[in-house]
Amino acid sequence: MNTLKPITSALISVFDKDGLEPIVIALHANGVTLYSTGGTEDFIKSLGIPVVAVEDVTSYPSILGGRVKTLHPKVFGGILNRQDHEGDVAQMQEYNIPQIDLVIVDLYPFEKTVASGATEADIIEKIDIGGISLIRAAAKNFKDTVIVASVNDYSNFLHAYTANNGGTTLEERRIFATRAFHVSSNYDTAIFNYFNTDDTYYKASVEGGEILRYGENPHQKGYFFGGLSEMFTKLHGKELSYNNLLDVDAAVNLIAEFKDDKPTFAILKHNNACGLATRDTVAQAYLDALAADPTSAFGGVLIANKKIDKAAADEINKLFCEVVIAPAYDDDAAAILQEKKNRIILIQNDVTLPEKQVRTCLNGLLVQDKDNITDNKEHLKTVTVTSPTAQEVDDLLFASKICKHTKSNTIVFAKNGQLIASGTGQTSRVDALIHAVEKAHSFGFDLNGAVMASDAFFPFPDCVELAKNAGITAVIQPGGSIKDELSINYCNENGVSMVFTGTRHFKH
């Protein structure tokens, strides 16, 4: 069956006229009858091309301040009629309804209006009624009608129209209809989310999916939906992989805890920090972060909270790493880091991250608020006879920030603004602690005078006992166990200070 249908008439009514001119010229060259309204009608006339006003078809003017222009049976009948249906054909003739083969329409910029901080009255006026109705009608009748619902599809339509000598195929019309339904659903989702205050309803619509090389493993397909170009300015390297993106996400969230601190550098592997230090220079912060676990740092993701200079770049360049992220780079530093062909170099832009976290679970989704609580001095409650020193308090808060972004169960050791070791993702807190002790010793660290952070409470005193025997002198944990006194008593008997924060930081 020949599915190629010529276009003999078109309704064009758009807010964004960029790129519209060549389409109008091509349609006119093929003798297509053009219908339009308002500003689009004026635009077509300015090109010296004849156009029929929709008001002349409906015998009704645009009313209610432009709220009602195209909502009329003579418009929607022309779009929705089934051209192979005898009854529809007869009614088209009976009511003198003009055939409309092509609809080019876009929508009022609702999301941009909301983002601009406009008044609610202005926002409400940007809820499109006629446009969304035209899109749905033309998309529904894709068997006979072409719908172009976005300026992003202007070039696609013009290419198809030209290649087919003034027509479109059924497959092309179906593709345009699919894109149109995406436009309409995305638009309705934005409106719903503007009005919605009930967290038990969840709707999301994300445009611009990016095809990744593969997913977590080569046999899995992978996609990213979001705005990477807004988040980062890419200076160099290959495309980010699925696993890169997970590590980059973990890195960005971790370094945000240190945004206003002195130069801080973090190295991550499999979403966990294997090194982190705060120092007077970025170069020294990097070197001390690397010292915590130079083995795991191989192939890791590196991130800094300050500009990377040449001194830091010279040191970083000695390590094989997948990604380097910073708010800025000196020119000579960027040049050094780009010496490795595939190394990904990113400038992190100042972008607001989502306040909700979403993940698939069973046959549905889990949605939660982001953990936005960062433990600070005001949160600390000393529960032991011995109080932590000022340096220990700084280290406890430093360790707590890392602990918050490490997979549970976790134990973190820190000393003098440096991550010494951590036990990550263990099935018991004791195992996490033992792993951290062994790791610290394997890289030559002295744990005497170091502090310990835990993401959750200690139900028994075994953890604080193991920590004390390893040299730990201060502990930070949320508290909340019915057996808190057992750990408190052990600390009191052995001169260890301990503070409670009241906030658990599980990360699964």
Coordinates of C-alpha atoms in Angstrom, one line a residue:
M1 CA 0.0 0.0 0.0
N2 CA 1.3 3.4 -0.9
T3 CA 1.3 5.4 2.4
L4 CA 2.8 8.6 0.8
K5 CA 0.3 11.4 1.2
P6 CA 0.7 14.8 -0.4
I7 CA 0.2 17.9 1.8
T8 CA -2.4 20.3 0.3
S9 CA -3.2 22.4 3.3
A10 CA -1.5 23.4 6.5
L11 CA -2.5 25.1 9.8
I12 CA 0.5 27.0 11.3
S13 CA 0.2 28.7 14.7
V14 CA 3.4 28.9 16.7
F15 CA 5.0 30.9 19.5
D16 CA 8.6 30.3 18.4
K17 CA 9.1 31.3 14.7
D18 CA 12.8 30.5 14.5
G19 CA 13.4 28.2 11.5
L20 CA 9.8 28.5 10.3
E21 CA 10.5 30.6 7.2
P22 CA 12.0 27.8 4.9
I23 CA 9.0 25.6 5.7
V24 CA 6.5 28.2 4.8
I25 CA 8.4 29.0 1.6
A26 CA 8.6 25.3 0.7
L27 CA 4.9 24.8 1.4
H28 CA 3.9 27.8 -0.7
A29 CA 6.1 26.7 -3.6
N30 CA 4.1 23.5 -3.8
G31 CA 0.8 25.4 -3.8
V32 CA -0.2 24.4 -0.2
T33 CA -3.1 26.4 1.3
L34 CA -1.9 28.0 4.5
Y35 CA -4.2 28.8 7.5
S36 CA -3.0 30.8 10.5
T37 CA -3.8 33.1 13.4
G38 CA -2.4 36.2 15.1
G39 CA 1.4 36.7 15.1
T40 CA 2.1 33.7 12.9
E41 CA -0.4 35.0 10.3
D42 CA 1.4 38.3 10.3
F43 CA 4.8 36.6 10.0
I44 CA 3.6 34.6 6.9
K45 CA 2.2 37.8 5.3
S46 CA 5.5 39.5 5.9
L47 CA 7.1 36.9 3.7
G48 CA 4.7 38.0 0.9
I49 CA 2.9 34.6 1.0
P50 CA -0.9 34.4 1.0
V51 CA -2.5 33.0 4.2
V52 CA -6.1 32.4 5.2
A53 CA -7.0 33.7 8.7
V54 CA -8.6 31.0 10.8
E55 CA -11.3 33.6 11.7
D56 CA -12.4 33.5 8.0
V57 CA -12.9 29.8 8.2
T58 CA -14.8 29.7 11.5
S59 CA -16.6 33.0 11.2
Y60 CA -15.6 33.7 14.7
P61 CA -12.9 36.2 15.8
S62 CA -10.2 35.4 18.4
I63 CA -12.0 36.1 21.7
L64 CA -11.4 36.3 25.4
G65 CA -8.0 38.1 25.0
G66 CA -6.7 35.4 22.6
R67 CA -7.7 32.5 24.9
V68 CA -10.0 31.1 22.2
K69 CA -8.8 31.1 18.6
T70 CA -8.8 27.7 17.0
L71 CA -11.2 25.8 19.2
H72 CA -13.9 25.3 16.6
P73 CA -15.4 22.3 14.7
K74 CA -14.3 23.7 11.3
V75 CA -10.7 23.5 12.5
F76 CA -10.8 20.3 14.4
G77 CA -13.0 18.6 11.9
G78 CA -10.4 19.4 9.2
I79 CA -7.7 17.8 11.3
L80 CA -9.6 14.8 12.8
N81 CA -11.6 13.6 9.7
R82 CA -10.8 10.1 8.5
Q83 CA -10.3 10.5 4.8
D84 CA -11.2 6.9 4.0
H85 CA -14.4 7.0 6.0
E86 CA -17.6 7.7 4.0
G87 CA -19.4 9.3 6.9
D88 CA -16.6 11.7 7.6
V89 CA -16.2 12.6 4.0
A90 CA -19.9 13.4 3.7
Q91 CA -19.9 15.5 6.8
M92 CA -16.9 17.5 5.6
Q93 CA -18.8 18.4 2.5
E94 CA -22.1 19.0 4.4
Y95 CA -20.5 21.5 6.8
N96 CA -18.0 23.0 4.3
I97 CA -15.0 22.0 6.5
P98 CA -11.6 22.5 4.8
Q99 CA -9.2 19.6 4.9
I100 CA -6.0 20.2 7.0
D101 CA -3.2 17.8 6.2
L102 CA -0.4 19.4 8.3
V103 CA -0.4 21.1 11.7
I104 CA 2.6 23.1 12.9
V105 CA 2.0 24.3 16.4
D106 CA 4.0 24.8 19.5
L107 CA 3.1 25.7 23.1
Y108 CA 3.3 28.7 25.3
P109 CA 6.6 28.6 27.3
F110 CA 5.0 27.4 30.6
E111 CA 8.2 26.1 32.2
K112 CA 10.3 29.1 31.2
T113 CA 7.6 31.4 32.7
V114 CA 7.6 29.5 36.0
A115 CA 11.4 29.6 36.1
S116 CA 11.4 33.3 35.5
G117 CA 9.6 33.9 38.8
A118 CA 6.6 35.4 37.1
T119 CA 3.3 35.9 39.0
E120 CA 0.8 33.2 39.2
A121 CA -1.5 35.1 37.0
D122 CA 1.1 35.3 34.3
I123 CA 1.9 31.6 34.7
I124 CA -1.7 30.6 34.4
E125 CA -1.9 32.6 31.1
K126 CA 0.9 30.4 29.8
I127 CA -1.1 27.2 30.1
D128 CA -1.8 26.5 26.5
I129 CA -5.3 25.3 25.6
G130 CA -5.7 25.6 21.8
G131 CA -2.2 24.4 21.0
I132 CA -2.3 21.3 23.2
S133 CA -5.7 20.4 21.6
L134 CA -4.4 20.8 18.1
I135 CA -1.3 18.7 18.9
R136 CA -3.4 15.8 20.4
A137 CA -5.9 16.0 17.5
A138 CA -3.4 15.9 14.7
A139 CA -1.3 13.2 16.5
K140 CA -4.4 11.0 17.0
N141 CA -5.2 11.2 13.3
F142 CA -1.6 10.5 12.2
K143 CA -3.0 8.2 9.5
D144 CA -4.0 11.3 7.5
T145 CA -2.5 14.3 9.3
V146 CA 1.1 15.4 10.0
I147 CA 1.9 17.1 13.3
V148 CA 5.0 19.1 13.9
A149 CA 4.8 20.0 17.6
S150 CA 8.2 21.5 18.4
V151 CA 10.7 23.8 16.8
N152 CA 13.2 21.0 17.3
D153 CA 11.3 19.1 14.5
Y154 CA 11.2 21.8 11.9
S155 CA 14.4 20.6 10.2
N156 CA 13.2 17.0 10.4
F157 CA 9.9 17.8 8.8
L158 CA 11.5 19.9 6.0
H159 CA 13.9 17.1 5.1
A160 CA 11.1 14.5 4.9
Y161 CA 8.8 16.9 3.0
T162 CA 11.5 17.7 0.5
A163 CA 12.7 14.1 0.1
N164 CA 9.1 13.0 -0.6
N165 CA 8.3 15.8 -3.1
G166 CA 5.7 17.4 -0.9
G167 CA 4.3 14.5 1.0
T168 CA 5.0 12.2 4.0
T169 CA 4.9 8.5 4.6
L170 CA 2.7 6.8 7.2
E171 CA 5.9 5.8 9.2
E172 CA 7.0 9.4 9.2
R173 CA 3.6 10.6 10.4
R174 CA 3.7 8.1 13.2
I175 CA 7.1 9.2 14.3
F176 CA 6.0 12.9 14.3
A177 CA 2.9 11.8 16.3
T178 CA 5.0 10.0 18.8
R179 CA 7.2 13.1 19.3
A180 CA 4.0 15.2 19.6
F181 CA 2.6 13.0 22.4
H182 CA 5.9 13.4 24.2
V183 CA 5.6 17.2 23.9
S184 CA 2.0 17.1 25.2
S185 CA 2.8 14.7 28.1
N186 CA 5.9 16.7 29.1
Y187 CA 3.9 19.9 29.1
D188 CA 1.1 18.4 31.2
T189 CA 3.6 17.0 33.6
A190 CA 5.2 20.4 34.1
I191 CA 1.8 22.0 34.8
F192 CA 0.8 19.2 37.2
N193 CA 4.0 19.5 39.1
Y194 CA 3.6 23.3 39.4
F195 CA 0.2 22.8 41.1
N196 CA 0.8 19.6 43.0
T197 CA 1.4 19.7 46.7
D198 CA 0.7 16.0 47.4
D199 CA 3.9 14.0 47.7
T200 CA 2.0 10.7 47.2
Y201 CA 1.7 11.7 43.5
Y202 CA 4.8 11.4 41.4
K203 CA 5.2 12.5 37.8
A204 CA 8.4 13.1 35.8
S205 CA 9.1 13.8 32.2
V206 CA 12.7 14.2 31.1
E207 CA 13.7 15.2 27.6
G208 CA 16.9 14.6 25.7
G209 CA 17.9 11.0 26.5
E210 CA 21.5 10.3 25.8
I211 CA 22.5 6.8 24.6
L212 CA 25.5 5.5 26.5
R213 CA 28.1 3.0 25.3
Y214 CA 26.4 0.5 27.5
G215 CA 25.0 0.1 31.0
E216 CA 26.7 -1.1 34.1
N217 CA 28.1 -4.0 32.1
P218 CA 28.7 -4.4 28.3
H219 CA 25.7 -6.6 27.8
Q220 CA 23.3 -4.0 29.2
K221 CA 21.9 -1.0 27.4
G222 CA 22.3 2.3 29.1
Y223 CA 20.8 5.8 28.8
F224 CA 21.1 9.1 30.7
F225 CA 18.2 11.5 30.9
G226 CA 19.1 14.9 32.0
G227 CA 21.1 18.0 31.2
L228 CA 24.8 17.1 31.4
S229 CA 25.7 20.2 29.3
E230 CA 24.2 22.4 32.0
M231 CA 25.9 20.5 34.8
F232 CA 29.4 20.4 33.2
T233 CA 31.6 22.1 30.6
K234 CA 33.6 19.3 29.0
L235 CA 37.2 20.3 28.2
H236 CA 38.5 16.9 27.0
G237 CA 38.2 13.2 26.8
K238 CA 35.8 10.4 25.8
E239 CA 32.1 10.3 26.6
L240 CA 31.0 9.5 30.2
S241 CA 29.9 5.9 30.7
Y242 CA 27.1 4.6 32.9
N243 CA 29.6 3.8 35.7
N244 CA 31.4 7.1 35.2
L245 CA 28.1 8.9 35.7
L246 CA 27.4 7.1 39.0
D247 CA 30.8 7.9 40.3
V248 CA 30.6 11.5 39.1
D249 CA 27.2 11.8 40.9
A250 CA 28.7 10.5 44.1
A251 CA 31.7 12.9 43.7
V252 CA 29.6 15.9 43.1
N253 CA 27.4 15.2 46.1
L254 CA 30.4 14.5 48.4
I255 CA 32.4 17.6 47.4
A256 CA 29.3 19.8 48.0
E257 CA 29.8 19.1 51.7
F258 CA 33.2 21.0 51.4
K259 CA 32.1 23.7 49.0
D260 CA 33.1 26.6 51.3
D261 CA 36.0 24.9 53.0
K262 CA 39.7 25.3 52.3
P263 CA 41.1 23.4 49.3
T264 CA 39.6 19.9 49.4
F265 CA 40.3 17.0 47.1
A266 CA 38.4 13.7 46.9
I267 CA 39.1 10.5 45.0
L268 CA 36.2 8.1 44.5
K269 CA 35.9 4.5 43.3
H270 CA 32.6 2.7 42.9
N271 CA 30.7 5.6 44.5
N272 CA 32.8 5.7 47.7
A273 CA 35.6 8.0 48.7
C274 CA 38.9 6.1 48.9
G275 CA 40.8 9.4 49.6
L276 CA 39.9 12.9 50.8
A277 CA 41.9 15.7 52.4
T278 CA 41.5 19.4 53.2
R279 CA 44.8 21.4 53.0
D280 CA 46.1 24.9 52.3
T281 CA 46.7 24.1 48.6
V282 CA 44.9 21.9 46.0
A283 CA 48.1 20.1 45.2
Q284 CA 48.7 19.1 48.8
A285 CA 45.0 18.1 49.3
Y286 CA 45.4 15.8 46.3
L287 CA 48.6 14.2 47.5
D288 CA 47.1 13.6 51.0
A289 CA 43.9 12.2 49.5
L290 CA 45.9 9.9 47.3
A291 CA 47.9 8.7 50.3
A292 CA 44.8 7.2 51.9
D293 CA 44.6 4.5 49.3
P294 CA 46.8 4.8 46.2
T295 CA 45.7 1.3 45.0
S296 CA 42.0 2.1 44.8
A297 CA 42.7 5.5 43.3
F298 CA 43.8 3.8 40.0
G299 CA 41.0 4.4 37.5
G300 CA 39.1 6.6 39.9
V301 CA 37.1 9.8 39.7
L302 CA 38.8 12.9 41.1
I303 CA 37.1 16.1 42.2
A304 CA 38.3 19.4 43.8
N305 CA 36.3 22.2 45.4
K306 CA 38.8 24.8 44.1
K307 CA 40.5 25.7 40.9
I308 CA 43.2 23.2 39.8
D309 CA 46.5 24.8 39.2
K310 CA 49.7 23.6 37.5
A311 CA 51.2 22.2 40.7
A312 CA 48.1 20.0 41.3
A313 CA 47.9 19.0 37.6
D314 CA 51.5 17.8 37.5
E315 CA 50.8 15.4 40.4
I316 CA 47.4 14.3 39.1
N317 CA 48.9 13.5 35.7
K318 CA 51.1 10.8 37.2
L319 CA 47.9 8.8 38.0
F320 CA 45.7 6.9 35.7
C321 CA 42.2 8.3 36.4
E322 CA 39.0 8.3 34.4
V323 CA 37.6 11.7 35.3
V324 CA 38.8 15.0 36.8
I325 CA 36.2 17.5 38.0
A326 CA 36.8 21.1 39.3
P327 CA 35.1 24.5 39.3
A328 CA 37.9 25.8 37.1
Y329 CA 41.4 25.1 35.8
D330 CA 44.4 27.3 35.1
D331 CA 45.2 27.1 31.4
D332 CA 48.5 25.3 31.9
A333 CA 46.9 22.9 34.3
A334 CA 44.2 22.0 31.7
A335 CA 46.9 21.5 29.1
I336 CA 48.7 19.0 31.3
L337 CA 45.7 17.0 32.2
Q338 CA 44.7 16.8 28.5
E339 CA 47.9 15.0 27.7
K340 CA 46.0 11.7 28.3
K341 CA 43.8 11.1 25.3
N342 CA 40.8 9.5 27.1
R343 CA 40.9 11.3 30.4
I344 CA 37.6 13.2 30.9
I345 CA 38.2 16.8 32.1
L346 CA 35.1 18.6 33.4
I347 CA 34.3 22.0 34.7
Q348 CA 31.5 21.8 37.3
N349 CA 29.0 24.5 36.8
D350 CA 26.8 25.9 39.5
V351 CA 23.6 24.0 39.0
T352 CA 20.9 23.2 41.5
L353 CA 20.5 19.5 42.0
P354 CA 17.1 17.7 42.5
E355 CA 15.7 17.6 46.0
K356 CA 14.2 14.2 45.5
Q357 CA 16.0 10.9 44.9
V358 CA 14.3 8.3 42.7
R359 CA 15.1 4.6 42.1
T360 CA 13.3 1.6 40.7
C361 CA 12.2 -0.9 43.3
L362 CA 10.3 -4.2 42.6
N363 CA 7.5 -3.2 40.2
G364 CA 7.5 0.5 41.1
L365 CA 9.6 3.4 42.3
L366 CA 11.1 4.5 45.6
V367 CA 11.1 8.3 46.1
Q368 CA 12.7 10.1 49.0
D369 CA 13.9 13.5 50.1
K370 CA 17.6 14.0 49.6
D371 CA 19.7 13.7 52.8
N372 CA 20.3 17.5 53.2
I373 CA 21.4 17.4 56.8
T374 CA 25.1 18.0 57.4
D375 CA 26.3 17.5 60.9
N376 CA 27.7 20.6 62.5
K377 CA 28.9 21.8 65.9
E378 CA 25.4 22.8 67.0
H379 CA 24.2 19.2 66.4
L380 CA 26.8 17.6 68.7
K381 CA 25.9 16.3 72.1
T382 CA 28.8 15.1 74.2
V383 CA 27.6 12.0 76.0
T384 CA 30.9 11.0 77.7
V385 CA 32.8 12.5 80.7
T386 CA 35.7 13.3 78.3
S387 CA 34.9 16.0 75.8
P388 CA 36.6 16.0 72.3
T389 CA 39.3 18.6 71.8
A390 CA 38.7 21.4 69.2
Q391 CA 40.9 19.5 66.7
E392 CA 38.9 16.3 67.3
V393 CA 35.6 18.2 66.8
D394 CA 36.9 19.4 63.4
D395 CA 38.0 15.9 62.5
L396 CA 34.7 14.3 63.7
L397 CA 32.7 16.6 61.5
F398 CA 35.1 16.0 58.6
A399 CA 34.7 12.3 59.0
S400 CA 30.9 12.5 59.4
K401 CA 30.7 14.3 56.0
I402 CA 32.5 11.4 54.4
C403 CA 30.5 8.8 56.3
K404 CA 27.3 10.3 55.0
H405 CA 28.3 9.7 51.4
T406 CA 29.7 6.2 51.9
K407 CA 27.8 2.9 51.4
S408 CA 26.5 1.4 54.6
N409 CA 27.5 -0.2 56.9
T410 CA 30.4 2.1 57.1
I411 CA 33.1 3.3 59.5
V412 CA 35.4 6.2 58.7
F413 CA 38.7 7.1 60.3
A414 CA 40.1 10.7 60.0
K415 CA 43.0 12.6 61.4
N416 CA 44.0 16.3 60.9
G417 CA 41.6 16.8 57.9
Q418 CA 42.5 13.6 56.1
L419 CA 40.6 10.5 55.4
I420 CA 42.8 7.7 56.9
A421 CA 40.7 4.7 56.0
S422 CA 37.1 3.5 55.7
G423 CA 35.2 0.2 55.9
T424 CA 32.5 0.4 53.3
G425 CA 29.4 -1.6 52.4
Q426 CA 29.8 -4.3 55.0
T427 CA 27.0 -6.4 56.3
S428 CA 28.1 -5.7 59.9
R429 CA 29.5 -2.6 61.5
V430 CA 32.2 -4.7 63.2
D431 CA 33.4 -6.0 59.9
A432 CA 33.4 -2.4 58.5
L433 CA 35.6 -1.3 61.5
I434 CA 38.0 -4.2 61.2
H435 CA 38.3 -3.5 57.5
A436 CA 39.1 0.2 58.2
V437 CA 41.8 -0.7 60.8
E438 CA 43.4 -3.2 58.4
K439 CA 43.4 -0.7 55.5
A440 CA 44.9 2.1 57.6
H441 CA 47.7 -0.1 58.8
S442 CA 48.3 -1.5 55.2
F443 CA 49.1 2.1 54.0
G444 CA 51.2 2.9 57.0
F445 CA 48.9 5.2 59.0
D446 CA 49.1 5.6 62.7
L447 CA 45.6 5.6 64.2
N448 CA 46.6 7.0 67.6
G449 CA 44.8 10.2 68.0
A450 CA 42.5 9.6 65.0
V451 CA 38.7 9.9 65.2
M452 CA 35.9 7.5 64.1
A453 CA 32.6 8.2 62.4
S454 CA 29.7 5.7 62.1
D455 CA 26.7 6.1 59.9
A456 CA 24.4 4.5 62.5
F457 CA 24.4 3.7 66.2
F458 CA 26.3 1.0 68.0
P459 CA 24.0 -1.7 69.6
F460 CA 26.9 -3.1 71.5
P461 CA 30.2 -1.8 72.9
D462 CA 32.3 -4.0 70.6
C463 CA 32.9 -1.3 68.0
V464 CA 34.2 1.3 70.4
E465 CA 36.3 -1.3 72.1
L466 CA 38.0 -2.3 68.8
A467 CA 38.4 1.4 67.9
K468 CA 40.0 2.2 71.3
N469 CA 42.4 -0.7 70.9
A470 CA 43.4 0.6 67.5
G471 CA 44.2 4.1 68.8
I472 CA 40.9 6.0 68.2
T473 CA 40.4 8.8 70.8
A474 CA 37.0 10.3 69.7
V475 CA 33.8 9.0 68.2
I476 CA 30.8 10.5 66.4
Q477 CA 27.6 8.6 65.8
P478 CA 23.9 9.3 65.7
G479 CA 23.0 7.5 68.9
G480 CA 19.5 6.1 69.4
S481 CA 20.2 2.5 70.4
I482 CA 18.4 1.2 73.5
K483 CA 21.8 0.0 74.5
D484 CA 23.7 3.3 74.0
E485 CA 24.8 3.2 77.7
L486 CA 27.0 0.2 77.0
S487 CA 29.1 2.1 74.5
I488 CA 29.0 5.3 76.6
N489 CA 30.2 3.4 79.7
Y490 CA 33.1 1.7 77.8
C491 CA 34.2 5.1 76.5
N492 CA 34.0 6.6 80.0
E493 CA 36.1 3.8 81.4
N494 CA 38.7 4.1 78.8
G495 CA 39.0 7.9 78.2
V496 CA 37.4 8.0 74.8
S497 CA 35.2 11.0 74.0
M498 CA 31.9 10.4 72.1
V499 CA 29.3 12.7 70.6
F500 CA 25.8 12.0 69.3
T501 CA 24.4 13.9 66.4
G502 CA 20.8 12.6 66.5
T503 CA 20.9 12.0 62.7
R504 CA 21.4 8.6 61.0
H505 CA 23.1 8.7 57.6
F506 CA 22.4 5.3 56.0
K507 CA 23.3 5.0 52.3
H508 CA 22.1 1.9 50.5

